[in-house]
Amino acid sequence: MQFPVTYGILKPVTSLLAKATGGIAVEKVRVRFAPSPTGKLHIGGARTALFNWLFARHTGGTFVLRIEDTDLERSTQASVEQIIASLKWLGLDWDEGPEIGGEYGPYFQSQRLHLYEDKAQELIEKGRAYLCYCTPEELDAKREEARRAGRPPRYDGRCRNLSEEECAKLAAEGRQPVIRFKVPETGETVVEDLIRGRVVFQNSLLDDFVLIKSNGMPTYNFACVVDDHAMGLTHIIRAEEHLSNTPRQVLLYQALGYEIPKFAHVPMILAPDRSKLSKRHGATSVEEFREQGYLKEAIINYLALLGWSPEGTEEILPLEQIVKEFSLERISKNAAIYDVKKMTWINGHYLRELPLERIVTEALPFLKKAGLIGEEPTEEELRLATDSIALTRDRAKTLVELADGVSYFFKDDFTYDEKGVQKHFAPEGTAERLREAQKRLAEVEPFNAETIETAYRNLAAELGVKAAELIHPTRLAVSGRTIGPGLFELMALLGKEKCLERLDRAVRYIEAGLPALRQAEGALQG
RNA sequence: GACCCUAUGGUCAAGUGGUUAAGACAUCGCCCUUUCAAGGCGGUAACGGGGGUUCGAAUCCCCCUAGGGUCACCA
């Protein structure tokens, strides 16, 4: 095993700030998000990152990003890039970490291996750790045996007191040792958690866990402690799944003579079936939600509300407000089931409240994907996109819906909504009325929402029908749909020429296709 | 299985010994209306169960139950 990278000063400094008032030393907050790059950033991870980020921004502290890539099998460069891209997209910027460095770097654990090696060596010298030559196969067998006998599957500590000769003998067999921590056999370890309070664990229940694997890589619990200390972190805010690991880490802090940071274990986010989030629950990664047309504002806002609550009753909160209000005290203790419906509602809110240009920018990729505009949109396409989105965004909940909702402004070859045809095209006299409307429309000048509406209302009066009887079939004729923006604005944007064409097409459609449809219906009813 | 955490409507969640137990999403109804949204108004719906403590428990304690988490050379 080699340790190719040298890193700078790893000083365990906790920057102290003397408060202007009274001279009380106040520790400057340093927190981190430490994902392992074994997949995309899922919403649980994003929420943990968010809470850390919020806490840092609220307190004027430092937010560190550290990549825990010690699992050689599962870590990938692609995941690193994915996670970084998602964090950036969400706007969760870090003050130290990959791409920007910092004085406590490097920020990839795979580049800090000799630190862990040193610390493990130190523990061995202190008599707090030892070499263990048991093979994974032997351990598996023992675990299995213990399980069958109904005993807890703990490591039995058989290598705890190996002599040098014994070690040499086992090494000669070609065994690669791991380094294990010597857990006290008695006593208890207390975890003081900012959210859970005081949690006590019996040391006798813990076994001698591995610090350094036989391939030279550190385990999570070890690397985590070494780095959290080396990076001067003051608060460890992470998901509750780590609470049970914390006594091991506390033991390590003590053995290494480190000051113990403050812990805050935030509740987990569960899938709707109450189980841990996984692929089978549909979209769970930030990237997937993005692809489904969610805005970062909505995701952030929703995630902030999962496990944390503002003091007031308003739930739609701009990020600045959340930063201002955020506090660890208001984080709840119970796991939360995420509810896409609520996030979708929030998304809809931002879709109609954010500046139009912003929504257009966000929507463009979706319009391209839907084939509505080209890779390099023309001036004309951009104008139409902006205007159609302005008309439509109030009714969309996601960018995907929005792109779908404006599609008929860009494409002529839409089909008519089936139920709409039965309801609005089938009635006797519809073709005639549409023909009449078309004629009337041809004379409307200028062609704007107001003039169109006047023409329609007048025509309805003359024909002695309700305006709706004209409006509904027209909507279907010009958009293929029964729902959408106000018809007159829609037509104005579409332009006279297209409206006339589409009305004509509808009339021909009704005249050609509907008799057959009516007959079929008659046959069914008769 | 052992250990740890948690427990207020379908979901999020306020609440820290005395409240008609907030609010939001969802859902239902009404209004507005050319449709659909949005918006407005209103409705349905909760303290898991059992023991204590107390004049008084959603709030404190114990037990049970349920859910989740951890028990790896994964993180």
Short mmCIF file of C-alpha atoms in Angstrom, two decimals, chain A residues 27-513:
data_model
loop_
_atom_site.label_atom_id
_atom_site.label_comp_id
_atom_site.label_asym_id
_atom_site.label_seq_id
_atom_site.Cartn_x
_atom_site.Cartn_y
_atom_site.Cartn_z
CA GLU A 27 -16.03 28.59 18.54
CA LYS A 28 -16.53 29.26 14.89
CA VAL A 29 -18.85 26.66 13.48
CA ARG A 30 -17.35 24.17 11.05
CA VAL A 31 -19.62 21.50 9.63
CA ARG A 32 -19.38 19.07 6.77
CA PHE A 33 -21.28 16.90 4.39
CA ALA A 34 -19.40 13.68 3.80
CA PRO A 35 -21.03 11.53 1.16
CA SER A 36 -19.59 8.29 -0.09
CA PRO A 37 -19.57 8.29 -3.88
CA THR A 38 -21.50 5.11 -4.48
CA GLY A 39 -24.45 6.49 -6.36
CA LYS A 40 -26.42 9.59 -7.04
CA LEU A 41 -27.21 12.15 -4.40
CA HIS A 42 -30.53 11.03 -2.99
CA ILE A 43 -32.92 13.28 -1.19
CA GLY A 44 -31.89 11.98 2.21
CA GLY A 45 -28.31 12.94 1.49
CA ALA A 46 -29.43 16.22 0.03
CA ARG A 47 -31.39 16.99 3.17
CA THR A 48 -28.37 16.21 5.36
CA ALA A 49 -26.24 18.44 3.16
CA LEU A 50 -28.89 21.14 3.33
CA PHE A 51 -29.09 21.08 7.12
CA ASN A 52 -25.33 21.34 7.41
CA TRP A 53 -25.25 24.11 4.87
CA LEU A 54 -28.09 25.97 6.57
CA PHE A 55 -26.42 25.68 9.92
CA ALA A 56 -23.14 26.98 8.52
CA ARG A 57 -24.79 29.87 6.73
CA HIS A 58 -26.97 30.71 9.69
CA THR A 59 -24.04 30.86 12.08
CA GLY A 60 -21.57 32.35 9.66
CA GLY A 61 -19.57 29.16 9.89
CA THR A 62 -17.78 27.02 7.34
CA PHE A 63 -19.33 24.28 5.26
CA VAL A 64 -16.92 21.56 4.19
CA LEU A 65 -17.47 18.90 1.56
CA ARG A 66 -15.52 15.71 2.07
CA ILE A 67 -15.69 12.66 -0.15
CA GLU A 68 -15.58 9.36 1.72
CA ASP A 69 -14.23 7.14 -1.00
CA THR A 70 -12.67 4.41 1.06
CA ASP A 71 -14.83 1.66 -0.35
CA LEU A 72 -12.76 0.68 -3.34
CA GLU A 73 -15.40 -1.61 -4.79
CA ARG A 74 -18.31 0.74 -4.77
CA SER A 75 -16.86 4.21 -5.10
CA THR A 76 -16.83 5.66 -8.58
CA GLN A 77 -15.60 8.82 -10.17
CA ALA A 78 -18.95 9.15 -11.89
CA SER A 79 -20.68 9.26 -8.53
CA VAL A 80 -18.32 11.92 -7.29
CA GLU A 81 -19.19 14.03 -10.30
CA GLN A 82 -22.89 13.29 -9.92
CA ILE A 83 -22.98 14.31 -6.29
CA ILE A 84 -20.98 17.44 -6.91
CA ALA A 85 -23.21 18.38 -9.82
CA SER A 86 -26.35 17.89 -7.75
CA LEU A 87 -25.04 19.94 -4.85
CA LYS A 88 -24.06 22.72 -7.20
CA TRP A 89 -27.39 22.60 -8.94
CA LEU A 90 -29.16 22.91 -5.61
CA GLY A 91 -26.96 25.85 -4.78
CA LEU A 92 -25.38 24.20 -1.74
CA ASP A 93 -21.95 25.66 -2.16
CA TRP A 94 -19.08 24.57 0.05
CA ASP A 95 -16.30 26.67 1.48
CA GLU A 96 -13.74 23.90 1.49
CA GLY A 97 -13.63 20.69 -0.48
CA PRO A 98 -13.22 19.23 -3.94
CA GLU A 99 -12.48 21.68 -6.72
CA ILE A 100 -11.76 24.55 -4.39
CA GLY A 101 -9.44 23.01 -1.80
CA GLY A 102 -8.88 24.55 1.58
CA GLU A 103 -6.34 24.49 4.34
CA TYR A 104 -7.49 21.17 5.76
CA GLY A 105 -7.28 19.24 2.51
CA PRO A 106 -7.16 17.05 0.65
CA TYR A 107 -10.86 16.41 0.84
CA PHE A 108 -10.92 12.92 -0.57
CA GLN A 109 -10.31 10.25 2.03
CA SER A 110 -8.47 8.14 -0.51
CA GLN A 111 -5.86 10.87 -0.53
CA ARG A 112 -5.43 10.94 3.21
CA LEU A 113 -4.49 7.33 3.79
CA HIS A 114 -1.23 7.89 5.60
CA LEU A 115 -3.02 9.97 8.19
CA TYR A 116 -5.21 7.03 9.11
CA GLU A 117 -2.20 4.74 9.04
CA ASP A 118 -0.38 7.07 11.44
CA LYS A 119 -3.29 7.30 13.80
CA ALA A 120 -3.85 3.57 13.78
CA GLN A 121 -0.18 3.08 14.55
CA GLU A 122 -0.49 5.53 17.39
CA LEU A 123 -3.37 3.55 18.84
CA ILE A 124 -1.40 0.34 18.59
CA GLU A 125 1.48 1.96 20.42
CA LYS A 126 -0.89 3.18 23.09
CA GLY A 127 -2.16 -0.35 23.46
CA ARG A 128 -5.59 0.67 22.26
CA ALA A 129 -5.50 -1.26 19.00
CA TYR A 130 -4.01 -4.48 17.71
CA LEU A 131 -3.39 -6.55 14.66
CA CYS A 132 -5.96 -9.20 13.88
CA TYR A 133 -5.18 -12.03 11.48
CA CYS A 134 -8.57 -13.65 11.32
CA THR A 135 -9.78 -14.06 7.77
CA PRO A 136 -13.20 -12.91 6.62
CA GLU A 137 -14.11 -16.56 6.09
CA GLU A 138 -13.23 -17.47 9.67
CA LEU A 139 -15.19 -14.52 10.97
CA ASP A 140 -18.19 -15.34 8.84
CA ALA A 141 -18.19 -18.87 10.11
CA LYS A 142 -18.04 -17.69 13.69
CA ARG A 143 -20.79 -15.21 13.16
CA GLU A 144 -22.95 -17.87 11.66
CA GLU A 145 -22.22 -20.20 14.55
CA ALA A 146 -23.03 -17.50 17.09
CA ARG A 147 -26.21 -16.67 15.31
CA ARG A 148 -27.31 -20.28 15.35
CA ALA A 149 -26.52 -20.54 19.02
CA GLY A 150 -28.55 -17.43 19.60
CA ARG A 151 -25.58 -15.42 20.76
CA PRO A 152 -24.91 -11.90 19.51
CA PRO A 153 -22.49 -12.06 16.58
CA ARG A 154 -19.62 -10.25 18.19
CA TYR A 155 -15.95 -10.54 17.39
CA ASP A 156 -14.46 -12.64 20.19
CA GLY A 157 -11.22 -10.72 20.56
CA ARG A 158 -9.10 -13.77 19.95
CA CYS A 159 -6.25 -11.75 18.40
CA ARG A 160 -6.19 -9.22 21.21
CA ASN A 161 -3.21 -10.66 22.94
CA LEU A 162 -1.19 -12.24 20.18
CA SER A 163 2.51 -12.35 20.85
CA GLU A 164 5.02 -11.17 18.29
CA GLU A 165 5.88 -14.74 17.46
CA GLU A 166 2.27 -15.63 16.89
CA CYS A 167 1.85 -12.62 14.67
CA ALA A 168 4.91 -13.53 12.68
CA LYS A 169 3.65 -17.06 12.27
CA LEU A 170 0.24 -15.96 11.05
CA ALA A 171 1.82 -13.43 8.73
CA ALA A 172 4.04 -16.16 7.35
CA GLU A 173 0.89 -18.03 6.38
CA GLY A 174 0.26 -15.14 4.05
CA ARG A 175 -2.46 -13.59 6.14
CA GLN A 176 -3.00 -9.86 5.76
CA PRO A 177 -3.94 -8.38 9.12
CA VAL A 178 -6.53 -5.78 9.92
CA ILE A 179 -6.17 -3.34 12.78
CA ARG A 180 -8.84 -3.57 15.42
CA PHE A 181 -9.74 -1.17 18.18
CA LYS A 182 -9.67 -2.49 21.71
CA VAL A 183 -13.07 -1.62 23.08
CA PRO A 184 -13.25 -1.38 26.89
CA GLU A 185 -15.04 -4.41 28.24
CA THR A 186 -16.85 -2.53 30.93
CA GLY A 187 -18.32 0.87 31.51
CA GLU A 188 -20.55 2.89 29.32
CA THR A 189 -20.13 5.43 26.59
CA VAL A 190 -22.33 8.46 26.48
CA VAL A 191 -23.32 10.29 23.35
CA GLU A 192 -24.53 13.79 23.99
CA ASP A 193 -26.76 14.57 21.06
CA LEU A 194 -28.15 18.01 20.39
CA ILE A 195 -31.36 16.51 19.07
CA ARG A 196 -31.74 13.25 21.01
CA GLY A 197 -30.27 14.29 24.30
CA ARG A 198 -28.07 11.95 26.31
CA VAL A 199 -27.83 8.46 24.85
CA VAL A 200 -26.01 5.80 26.83
CA PHE A 201 -24.43 2.67 25.42
CA GLN A 202 -22.89 -0.23 27.33
CA ASN A 203 -19.32 -0.85 26.19
CA SER A 204 -19.74 -4.57 26.79
CA LEU A 205 -22.17 -4.66 23.91
CA LEU A 206 -19.63 -3.31 21.45
CA ASP A 207 -17.00 -5.52 19.93
CA ASP A 208 -13.49 -4.79 18.74
CA PHE A 209 -14.26 -3.15 15.43
CA VAL A 210 -11.89 -2.78 12.53
CA LEU A 211 -9.95 0.44 12.05
CA ILE A 212 -7.85 -0.44 9.04
CA LYS A 213 -8.92 -3.11 6.59
CA SER A 214 -6.51 -5.67 5.26
CA ASN A 215 -6.22 -3.70 2.03
CA GLY A 216 -4.91 -0.75 3.99
CA MET A 217 -8.07 1.32 3.72
CA PRO A 218 -9.61 2.78 6.87
CA THR A 219 -13.15 1.89 7.87
CA TYR A 220 -15.86 4.49 8.04
CA ASN A 221 -15.89 4.91 11.80
CA PHE A 222 -12.17 5.43 11.95
CA ALA A 223 -11.63 7.68 8.96
CA CYS A 224 -14.61 9.70 10.00
CA VAL A 225 -13.25 10.43 13.46
CA VAL A 226 -9.73 11.13 12.26
CA ASP A 227 -10.95 13.53 9.60
CA ASP A 228 -13.69 15.21 11.57
CA HIS A 229 -11.03 16.07 14.10
CA ALA A 230 -8.28 16.89 11.61
CA MET A 231 -10.62 19.18 9.78
CA GLY A 232 -11.53 21.01 12.93
CA LEU A 233 -15.22 20.28 12.70
CA THR A 234 -17.32 21.52 15.56
CA HIS A 235 -20.70 19.96 14.82
CA ILE A 236 -21.43 16.62 13.25
CA ILE A 237 -24.87 16.84 11.69
CA ARG A 238 -25.81 13.59 10.03
CA ALA A 239 -28.64 11.12 9.61
CA GLU A 240 -29.93 9.10 12.52
CA GLU A 241 -28.70 5.86 11.04
CA HIS A 242 -25.31 6.87 12.41
CA LEU A 243 -26.42 7.25 15.99
CA SER A 244 -25.64 3.62 16.76
CA ASN A 245 -22.14 4.10 15.37
CA THR A 246 -21.46 7.10 17.49
CA PRO A 247 -20.38 5.36 20.70
CA ARG A 248 -17.60 3.69 18.72
CA GLN A 249 -16.57 7.05 17.43
CA VAL A 250 -16.72 8.61 20.88
CA LEU A 251 -14.45 5.85 22.12
CA LEU A 252 -12.02 6.70 19.34
CA TYR A 253 -12.09 10.40 20.14
CA GLN A 254 -11.24 9.52 23.72
CA ALA A 255 -8.50 7.08 22.80
CA LEU A 256 -6.89 9.59 20.47
CA GLY A 257 -7.20 12.38 22.99
CA TYR A 258 -9.46 14.42 20.74
CA GLU A 259 -12.04 16.86 21.84
CA ILE A 260 -15.50 15.46 21.09
CA PRO A 261 -17.53 17.54 18.65
CA LYS A 262 -21.21 18.22 19.11
CA PHE A 263 -23.43 15.64 17.53
CA ALA A 264 -26.82 16.22 15.98
CA HIS A 265 -28.51 13.18 14.51
CA VAL A 266 -31.31 14.26 12.26
CA PRO A 267 -34.32 12.05 11.58
CA MET A 268 -34.26 9.83 8.53
CA ILE A 269 -36.34 10.34 5.46
CA LEU A 270 -38.43 7.27 4.70
CA ALA A 271 -40.22 6.15 1.57
CA PRO A 272 -44.04 6.21 1.53
CA ASP A 273 -44.10 2.57 2.62
CA ARG A 274 -42.10 3.50 5.72
CA SER A 275 -39.02 1.68 4.54
CA LYS A 276 -35.63 3.08 3.77
CA LEU A 277 -35.38 4.90 0.49
CA SER A 278 -34.35 2.76 -2.44
CA LYS A 279 -34.56 2.53 -6.19
CA ARG A 280 -37.87 0.74 -6.15
CA HIS A 281 -39.53 3.82 -4.70
CA GLY A 282 -39.38 5.69 -7.96
CA ALA A 283 -37.50 8.93 -8.08
CA THR A 284 -35.32 9.37 -5.04
CA SER A 285 -32.29 11.21 -6.36
CA VAL A 286 -31.95 14.91 -6.82
CA GLU A 287 -31.04 14.32 -10.43
CA GLU A 288 -34.22 12.37 -11.09
CA PHE A 289 -36.38 15.06 -9.56
CA ARG A 290 -34.60 17.57 -11.69
CA GLU A 291 -35.34 15.52 -14.78
CA GLN A 292 -38.96 15.30 -13.75
CA GLY A 293 -39.14 19.05 -13.85
CA TYR A 294 -38.70 20.11 -10.25
CA LEU A 295 -37.03 23.42 -9.51
CA LYS A 296 -34.23 23.63 -7.00
CA GLU A 297 -36.22 26.17 -5.01
CA ALA A 298 -39.00 23.65 -4.53
CA ILE A 299 -36.71 20.80 -3.58
CA ILE A 300 -34.81 22.93 -1.10
CA ASN A 301 -37.96 24.40 0.37
CA TYR A 302 -39.60 21.01 0.71
CA LEU A 303 -36.54 19.32 2.14
CA ALA A 304 -36.13 22.07 4.70
CA LEU A 305 -39.65 21.30 5.89
CA LEU A 306 -38.89 17.62 6.35
CA GLY A 307 -37.65 17.34 9.88
CA TRP A 308 -37.43 21.04 10.54
CA SER A 309 -40.15 23.59 10.96
CA PRO A 310 -40.16 27.36 10.96
CA GLU A 311 -41.61 29.22 13.90
CA GLY A 312 -44.38 30.79 11.93
CA THR A 313 -47.07 29.08 9.94
CA GLU A 314 -45.88 30.07 6.48
CA GLU A 315 -44.30 27.14 4.70
CA ILE A 316 -43.30 28.69 1.42
CA LEU A 317 -40.05 30.22 2.45
CA PRO A 318 -37.35 31.84 0.37
CA LEU A 319 -33.92 30.43 1.05
CA GLU A 320 -32.69 33.59 2.77
CA GLN A 321 -35.55 33.28 5.20
CA ILE A 322 -34.75 29.67 5.96
CA VAL A 323 -31.12 30.55 6.55
CA LYS A 324 -32.21 33.30 8.88
CA GLU A 325 -34.58 31.10 10.84
CA PHE A 326 -32.76 27.80 10.84
CA SER A 327 -31.84 26.26 14.15
CA LEU A 328 -30.99 22.82 15.42
CA GLU A 329 -33.52 23.23 18.23
CA ARG A 330 -36.39 23.10 15.80
CA ILE A 331 -35.37 19.84 14.18
CA SER A 332 -37.82 17.11 15.05
CA LYS A 333 -36.95 13.67 16.30
CA ASN A 334 -39.16 11.43 14.28
CA ALA A 335 -38.45 9.99 10.90
CA ALA A 336 -40.41 11.61 8.08
CA ILE A 337 -42.08 9.98 5.14
CA TYR A 338 -41.60 12.12 2.12
CA ASP A 339 -44.64 13.19 0.21
CA VAL A 340 -44.08 13.97 -3.45
CA LYS A 341 -47.50 15.57 -3.66
CA LYS A 342 -46.51 18.32 -1.31
CA MET A 343 -43.24 18.90 -3.07
CA THR A 344 -45.15 19.06 -6.32
CA TRP A 345 -47.47 21.64 -4.86
CA ILE A 346 -44.50 23.72 -3.76
CA ASN A 347 -43.01 23.31 -7.21
CA GLY A 348 -46.20 24.62 -8.75
CA HIS A 349 -45.98 27.60 -6.50
CA TYR A 350 -42.47 28.47 -7.60
CA LEU A 351 -43.38 27.82 -11.21
CA ARG A 352 -45.85 30.65 -11.14
CA GLU A 353 -44.11 32.98 -8.70
CA LEU A 354 -40.51 33.03 -9.90
CA PRO A 355 -39.56 35.60 -12.54
CA LEU A 356 -40.72 34.57 -16.00
CA GLU A 357 -37.23 34.68 -17.54
CA ARG A 358 -36.03 32.26 -14.91
CA ILE A 359 -38.82 29.80 -15.67
CA VAL A 360 -38.19 30.11 -19.38
CA THR A 361 -34.52 29.37 -18.85
CA GLU A 362 -35.39 26.32 -16.79
CA ALA A 363 -38.04 25.17 -19.24
CA LEU A 364 -35.94 25.44 -22.39
CA PRO A 365 -34.18 22.09 -21.94
CA PHE A 366 -37.57 20.46 -21.50
CA LEU A 367 -38.90 22.07 -24.67
CA LYS A 368 -35.86 20.83 -26.53
CA LYS A 369 -36.28 17.37 -25.15
CA ALA A 370 -39.90 17.37 -26.25
CA GLY A 371 -38.78 18.34 -29.72
CA LEU A 372 -40.65 21.62 -29.67
CA ILE A 373 -37.66 23.81 -30.34
CA GLY A 374 -34.20 23.23 -31.77
CA GLU A 375 -30.91 22.75 -29.98
CA GLU A 376 -30.11 26.35 -30.83
CA PRO A 377 -33.49 28.03 -30.49
CA THR A 378 -34.23 30.81 -32.91
CA GLU A 379 -35.30 34.25 -31.85
CA GLU A 380 -38.81 33.34 -32.90
CA GLU A 381 -38.84 30.12 -30.88
CA LEU A 382 -37.59 31.94 -27.83
CA ARG A 383 -40.27 34.56 -28.15
CA LEU A 384 -42.99 31.97 -28.54
CA ALA A 385 -41.59 29.97 -25.65
CA THR A 386 -41.65 33.00 -23.39
CA ASP A 387 -45.16 34.03 -24.37
CA SER A 388 -46.64 30.55 -24.21
CA ILE A 389 -45.00 29.83 -20.86
CA ALA A 390 -46.37 33.10 -19.54
CA LEU A 391 -49.85 31.92 -20.47
CA THR A 392 -49.43 28.36 -19.28
CA ARG A 393 -47.21 28.27 -16.24
CA ASP A 394 -50.01 28.95 -13.76
CA ARG A 395 -51.48 25.58 -14.53
CA ALA A 396 -48.36 23.42 -14.56
CA LYS A 397 -46.85 21.72 -11.57
CA THR A 398 -43.60 20.62 -13.15
CA LEU A 399 -41.45 21.71 -16.06
CA VAL A 400 -42.39 18.50 -17.85
CA GLU A 401 -46.05 19.42 -17.54
CA LEU A 402 -45.23 22.91 -18.66
CA ALA A 403 -43.45 21.70 -21.80
CA ASP A 404 -46.42 19.50 -22.56
CA GLY A 405 -48.81 22.34 -21.88
CA VAL A 406 -47.27 24.62 -24.48
CA SER A 407 -46.62 21.98 -27.11
CA TYR A 408 -49.51 22.93 -29.42
CA PHE A 409 -48.07 26.39 -29.83
CA PHE A 410 -45.13 24.78 -31.57
CA LYS A 411 -46.68 21.82 -33.32
CA ASP A 412 -49.63 21.63 -35.66
CA ASP A 413 -49.93 17.87 -35.82
CA PHE A 414 -51.61 17.33 -32.46
CA THR A 415 -54.51 14.96 -32.05
CA TYR A 416 -57.81 15.89 -30.47
CA ASP A 417 -58.54 14.88 -26.93
CA GLU A 418 -60.88 11.92 -27.21
CA LYS A 419 -63.38 12.85 -24.58
CA GLY A 420 -63.29 16.39 -25.88
CA VAL A 421 -64.30 15.21 -29.32
CA GLN A 422 -67.35 13.45 -27.96
CA LYS A 423 -68.32 16.35 -25.82
CA HIS A 424 -67.55 19.33 -28.02
CA PHE A 425 -67.31 18.17 -31.61
CA ALA A 426 -70.13 15.65 -31.65
CA PRO A 427 -73.11 17.94 -30.95
CA GLU A 428 -75.24 18.74 -33.99
CA GLY A 429 -74.27 21.93 -35.73
CA THR A 430 -70.76 22.20 -34.33
CA ALA A 431 -69.07 22.18 -37.72
CA GLU A 432 -71.38 24.91 -38.94
CA ARG A 433 -70.74 27.03 -35.92
CA LEU A 434 -67.00 26.61 -36.21
CA ARG A 435 -67.19 27.51 -39.89
CA GLU A 436 -69.08 30.63 -38.97
CA ALA A 437 -66.57 31.46 -36.26
CA GLN A 438 -63.76 31.00 -38.70
CA LYS A 439 -65.36 33.42 -41.14
CA ARG A 440 -65.85 35.96 -38.42
CA LEU A 441 -62.33 35.56 -37.17
CA ALA A 442 -60.93 36.21 -40.60
CA GLU A 443 -62.26 39.73 -40.38
CA VAL A 444 -60.99 40.49 -36.90
CA GLU A 445 -58.37 43.19 -37.03
CA PRO A 446 -56.28 43.74 -35.04
CA PHE A 447 -56.17 40.16 -33.86
CA ASN A 448 -55.90 40.33 -30.10
CA ALA A 449 -57.61 38.77 -27.11
CA GLU A 450 -60.04 41.61 -26.75
CA THR A 451 -61.15 41.78 -30.37
CA ILE A 452 -61.42 38.02 -30.61
CA GLU A 453 -63.56 37.87 -27.51
CA THR A 454 -65.87 40.58 -28.83
CA ALA A 455 -66.23 38.74 -32.11
CA TYR A 456 -67.03 35.50 -30.31
CA ARG A 457 -69.53 36.98 -27.91
CA ASN A 458 -71.31 38.77 -30.72
CA LEU A 459 -71.44 35.67 -32.84
CA ALA A 460 -72.82 33.62 -29.98
CA ALA A 461 -75.54 36.17 -29.47
CA GLU A 462 -76.42 36.21 -33.14
CA LEU A 463 -76.54 32.44 -33.31
CA GLY A 464 -78.57 32.30 -30.16
CA VAL A 465 -76.14 29.92 -28.41
CA LYS A 466 -74.19 30.25 -25.22
CA ALA A 467 -70.64 31.51 -25.67
CA ALA A 468 -69.42 28.27 -24.16
CA GLU A 469 -70.87 26.35 -27.09
CA LEU A 470 -68.53 28.25 -29.33
CA ILE A 471 -65.62 28.42 -26.96
CA HIS A 472 -65.25 24.75 -26.11
CA PRO A 473 -65.17 23.39 -29.65
CA THR A 474 -62.85 26.20 -30.65
CA ARG A 475 -60.44 25.38 -27.86
CA LEU A 476 -60.43 21.78 -28.96
CA ALA A 477 -59.95 22.83 -32.57
CA VAL A 478 -57.01 25.12 -31.99
CA SER A 479 -55.22 23.23 -29.21
CA GLY A 480 -56.54 19.69 -29.33
CA ARG A 481 -57.36 19.99 -25.65
CA THR A 482 -60.21 20.76 -23.34
CA ILE A 483 -58.04 22.47 -20.80
CA GLY A 484 -55.58 25.31 -21.00
CA PRO A 485 -55.14 29.05 -20.75
CA GLY A 486 -57.87 31.56 -21.51
CA LEU A 487 -58.99 30.82 -25.05
CA PHE A 488 -58.80 34.34 -26.40
CA GLU A 489 -55.26 34.94 -25.19
CA LEU A 490 -54.31 31.57 -26.50
CA MET A 491 -55.70 32.40 -29.94
CA ALA A 492 -54.10 35.81 -29.98
CA LEU A 493 -50.72 34.27 -29.32
CA LEU A 494 -51.30 31.56 -31.89
CA GLY A 495 -52.06 34.19 -34.52
CA LYS A 496 -54.87 34.57 -36.97
CA GLU A 497 -53.44 32.39 -39.68
CA LYS A 498 -52.94 29.35 -37.48
CA CYS A 499 -56.31 29.77 -35.86
CA LEU A 500 -58.06 29.82 -39.21
CA GLU A 501 -56.10 26.80 -40.40
CA ARG A 502 -56.86 24.83 -37.29
CA LEU A 503 -60.53 25.70 -37.36
CA ASP A 504 -60.66 24.59 -40.93
CA ARG A 505 -58.95 21.35 -40.06
CA ALA A 506 -61.44 20.76 -37.25
CA VAL A 507 -64.40 21.38 -39.48
CA ARG A 508 -63.12 18.91 -42.04
CA TYR A 509 -62.36 16.44 -39.26
CA ILE A 510 -65.90 16.66 -37.95
CA GLU A 511 -67.48 16.42 -41.35
CA ALA A 512 -65.36 13.46 -42.37
CA GLY A 513 -65.00 11.55 -39.16
#
